[in-house]
C-alpha positions as a printed NumPy array, in Angstrom:
array([[ 97.459,  85.892,  60.164],
       [ 98.72 ,  85.692,  63.732],
       [102.091,  87.352,  64.291],
       [104.87 ,  84.895,  64.985],
       [106.527,  85.481,  68.35 ],
       [108.588,  82.3  ,  68.735],
       [111.153,  81.081,  66.225],
       [111.721,  77.354,  66.727],
       [114.82 ,  77.132,  64.529],
       [116.794,  79.78 ,  66.445],
       [115.055,  79.679,  69.811],
       [114.361,  83.412,  69.558],
       [111.31 ,  84.946,  71.197],
       [110.08 ,  88.389,  70.106],
       [106.862,  89.991,  71.375],
       [106.872,  93.798,  71.21 ],
       [103.055,  93.855,  71.272],
       [103.411,  93.776,  75.055],
       [104.302,  97.494,  75.011],
       [100.555,  98.168,  74.81 ],
       [100.426,  97.424,  78.556],
       [103.054, 100.019,  79.513],
       [101.931, 102.92 ,  81.738],
       [101.316, 106.445,  80.435],
       [104.308, 108.798,  80.324],
       [105.065, 112.373,  79.308],
       [108.497, 111.831,  77.742],
       [110.146, 108.88 ,  76.037],
       [113.934, 108.638,  76.388],
       [115.735, 106.633,  73.682],
       [119.341, 105.869,  74.679],
       [121.37 , 104.31 ,  71.884],
       [119.24 , 105.402,  68.94 ],
       [121.252, 103.654,  66.225],
       [119.033, 103.581,  63.137],
       [115.882, 104.351,  65.09 ],
       [113.3  , 102.628,  67.27 ],
       [110.195, 102.503,  65.012],
       [108.   , 100.404,  67.305],
       [108.551, 102.582,  70.376],
       [108.65 , 105.861,  68.444],
       [105.327, 104.88 ,  66.898],
       [103.738, 104.298,  70.284],
       [105.014, 107.599,  71.715],
       [104.757, 109.761,  68.591],
       [102.569, 112.288,  70.407],
       [104.958, 112.557,  73.372],
       [108.286, 114.354,  73.694],
       [111.034, 111.995,  72.483],
       [114.511, 112.575,  73.934],
       [117.122, 110.871,  71.744],
       [120.66 , 110.191,  72.969],
       [123.43 , 108.827,  70.743],
       [127.032, 109.918,  70.07 ],
       [126.923, 109.358,  66.295],
       [126.24 , 112.039,  63.697],
       [124.662, 109.416,  61.429],
       [122.121, 108.578,  64.121],
       [121.29 , 112.255,  64.474],
       [120.625, 112.527,  60.72 ],
       [118.434, 109.418,  60.74 ],
       [116.498, 110.737,  63.732],
       [115.905, 114.092,  62.075],
       [114.561, 112.363,  58.977],
       [112.217, 110.06 ,  60.886],
       [111.066, 112.482,  63.601],
       [111.239, 115.846,  61.83 ],
       [107.529, 116.532,  62.364],
       [107.489, 115.263,  65.941],
       [108.406, 116.791,  69.298],
       [111.934, 115.578,  69.855],
       [115.413, 116.622,  70.897],
       [118.705, 114.953,  70.014],
       [121.683, 114.899,  72.383],
       [124.852, 113.796,  70.592],
       [126.752, 112.147,  73.428],
       [127.   , 108.852,  75.249],
       [125.709, 108.401,  78.793],
       [127.333, 106.614,  81.695],
       [128.065, 106.637,  85.422],
       [130.111, 109.856,  85.309],
       [131.249, 112.696,  83.065],
       [134.048, 111.34 ,  80.883],
       [135.473, 110.846,  77.394],
       [135.851, 107.406,  75.837],
       [136.631, 105.77 ,  72.524],
       [133.586, 104.514,  70.613],
       [134.136, 101.553,  68.283],
       [131.972, 102.425,  65.275],
       [130.709,  99.424,  63.336],
       [129.229,  99.212,  59.843],
       [125.856,  98.495,  61.393],
       [125.785, 101.568,  63.616],
       [123.453,  99.949,  66.115],
       [126.326,  97.631,  67.047],
       [128.736, 100.491,  67.807],
       [130.047, 100.164,  71.336],
       [132.246, 101.667,  74.045],
       [133.23 ,  98.102,  74.957],
       [135.61 ,  95.606,  73.36 ],
       [133.843,  92.62 ,  71.836],
       [134.838,  89.009,  72.428],
       [135.269,  86.406,  69.676],
       [131.727,  85.256,  70.376],
       [130.329,  88.668,  69.361],
       [132.879,  89.567,  66.665],
       [131.507,  90.509,  63.223],
       [134.512,  92.394,  61.866],
       [136.824,  95.209,  62.882],
       [135.316,  98.657,  63.632],
       [135.163, 100.917,  60.583],
       [136.45 , 103.754,  62.778],
       [137.181, 104.752,  66.359],
       [136.123, 108.148,  67.669],
       [136.409, 109.933,  70.999],
       [132.982, 110.786,  72.429],
       [131.707, 112.761,  75.396],
       [129.976, 110.854,  78.158],
       [127.429, 112.551,  80.401],
       [125.23 , 111.268,  83.183],
       [121.628, 110.676,  82.11 ],
       [120.558, 112.899,  85.006],
       [122.5  , 115.762,  83.384],
       [121.   , 115.195,  79.925],
       [117.474, 115.097,  81.328],
       [118.102, 118.306,  83.258],
       [119.403, 119.957,  80.064],
       [116.339, 118.768,  78.113],
       [114.132, 120.973,  80.339],
       [111.308, 118.459,  80.271],
       [108.79 , 117.814,  83.017],
       [106.558, 114.954,  84.024],
       [107.205, 111.222,  83.914],
       [109.63 , 109.298,  81.733],
       [109.826, 105.97 ,  79.941],
       [113.348, 104.852,  79.032],
       [114.858, 102.486,  76.454],
       [118.551, 101.561,  76.77 ],
       [120.391,  99.776,  73.955],
       [124.088, 100.585,  74.247],
       [125.893,  97.347,  73.452],
       [127.161,  96.254,  76.841],
       [127.225,  99.66 ,  78.569],
       [123.7  ,  99.474,  80.004],
       [124.706,  99.125,  83.643],
       [126.872, 102.27 ,  83.474],
       [123.973, 104.236,  81.991],
       [121.731, 103.259,  84.89 ],
       [124.374, 104.2  ,  87.457],
       [124.186, 107.785,  86.186],
       [120.382, 107.94 ,  86.254],
       [119.546, 107.92 ,  89.967],
       [117.438, 111.109,  89.936],
       [115.783, 110.349,  86.612],
       [114.687, 106.906,  87.787],
       [112.625, 108.489,  90.574],
       [110.443, 110.011,  87.828],
       [110.42 , 106.982,  85.527],
       [107.456, 104.674,  84.873],
       [109.382, 101.976,  82.985],
       [112.873, 101.075,  81.773],
       [113.445,  98.771,  78.792],
       [116.995,  97.408,  78.838],
       [118.659,  95.358,  76.128],
       [120.464,  93.208,  78.689],
       [123.385,  90.844,  78.273],
       [122.927,  87.369,  79.733],
       [124.701,  84.016,  80.021],
       [127.374,  84.417,  77.327],
       [130.307,  86.836,  77.579],
       [130.063,  88.964,  74.43 ],
       [132.075,  91.947,  75.728],
       [135.273,  92.069,  77.753],
       [134.611,  93.062,  81.398],
       [130.893,  92.579,  80.774],
       [128.457,  93.069,  83.65 ],
       [126.519,  90.096,  84.947],
       [122.751,  89.857,  84.659],
       [122.649,  89.627,  88.456],
       [124.411,  93.025,  88.654],
       [121.633,  94.58 ,  86.588],
       [118.92 ,  92.981,  88.711],
       [120.569,  94.18 ,  91.943],
       [120.891,  97.755,  90.661],
       [117.254,  97.881,  89.568],
       [116.2  ,  96.418,  92.92 ],
       [118.251,  99.105,  94.681],
       [116.311, 101.724,  92.723],
       [113.04 , 100.002,  93.642],
       [112.257,  98.549,  90.212],
       [111.039,  95.031,  89.445],
       [111.057,  92.975,  86.25 ],
       [107.594,  93.031,  84.651],
       [108.019,  91.979,  81.007],
       [110.389,  90.17 ,  78.674],
       [109.896,  91.564,  75.162],
       [112.578,  89.482,  73.442],
       [114.833,  86.578,  74.359],
       [117.781,  85.802,  72.09 ],
       [121.007,  83.787,  72.434],
       [123.1  ,  86.69 ,  73.802],
       [120.567,  89.366,  74.778],
       [117.083,  89.897,  76.144],
       [114.933,  93.036,  76.132],
       [113.77 ,  93.325,  79.724],
       [111.215,  95.772,  81.077],
       [111.339,  97.071,  84.66 ],
       [108.699,  99.124,  86.459],
       [108.71 , 100.753,  89.907],
       [107.57 ,  98.689,  92.855],
       [104.111,  99.525,  94.089],
       [104.253, 100.791,  97.66 ],
       [101.508,  99.143,  99.703]])
C-alpha cells in the first residue's frame, strides 16, 4: 500500500521519504530532541549522533533509544550567545519552549518553568570533539533563528540543515518571520532544497549549501 503523504481533510503534507536523497555526513546533530527523532536516527544509526536538549527526560529517552549507538548528549539549549533563560516545560516535552506562546498555539499552561543554560552551537560542536561533515535538525519551538545565529562556524562544515520553521501565523510572541530565516540561510550560502512537511503553523524545510560554479 502506498504511503499517504497528503491529508486532504487537514491540508497537511508529510513526506520524510525524501531524506533518502540527503548527502552523506559523518555526524548527525539533533537539536531539540524531545522524545526522539526515530526517522532521522534510523537513517544515521551508524554515524555519530550529537543530541542537544535541556531536559533530563529527553536525556533519559535518548539513552534508552540510542544506548547501543555512537552518541553524545548535551543537556543545554543553544542560541545566538551564551546565556540563561527560562524554559516553559509542557506535558508533551517536544512542545517545551523558551518562547511565550500566543492564543493560537496555546494547549495549556506549562507544567513547570526551569532555568536552563544556553550555549552557541559552535561551542557544543567544539566540545563534542567530532570531525568531518555535519547534518543538522533543529526543532526548538520558535527559537530556530537564534540557534542558527550561533552556528556560523558549524555551518561551514554542514551538508544539510532541517529546520522546523514557523510560517504565516504568529504562534509565539516576538516570533521571527519566515523571510528572516531565508535571509540568514542565504547569508550563510544555503538554499532551500526540500520541504518534508507542510502544516498549518509549521513546515520542515531542508537547506543545503550552494554549489560554487
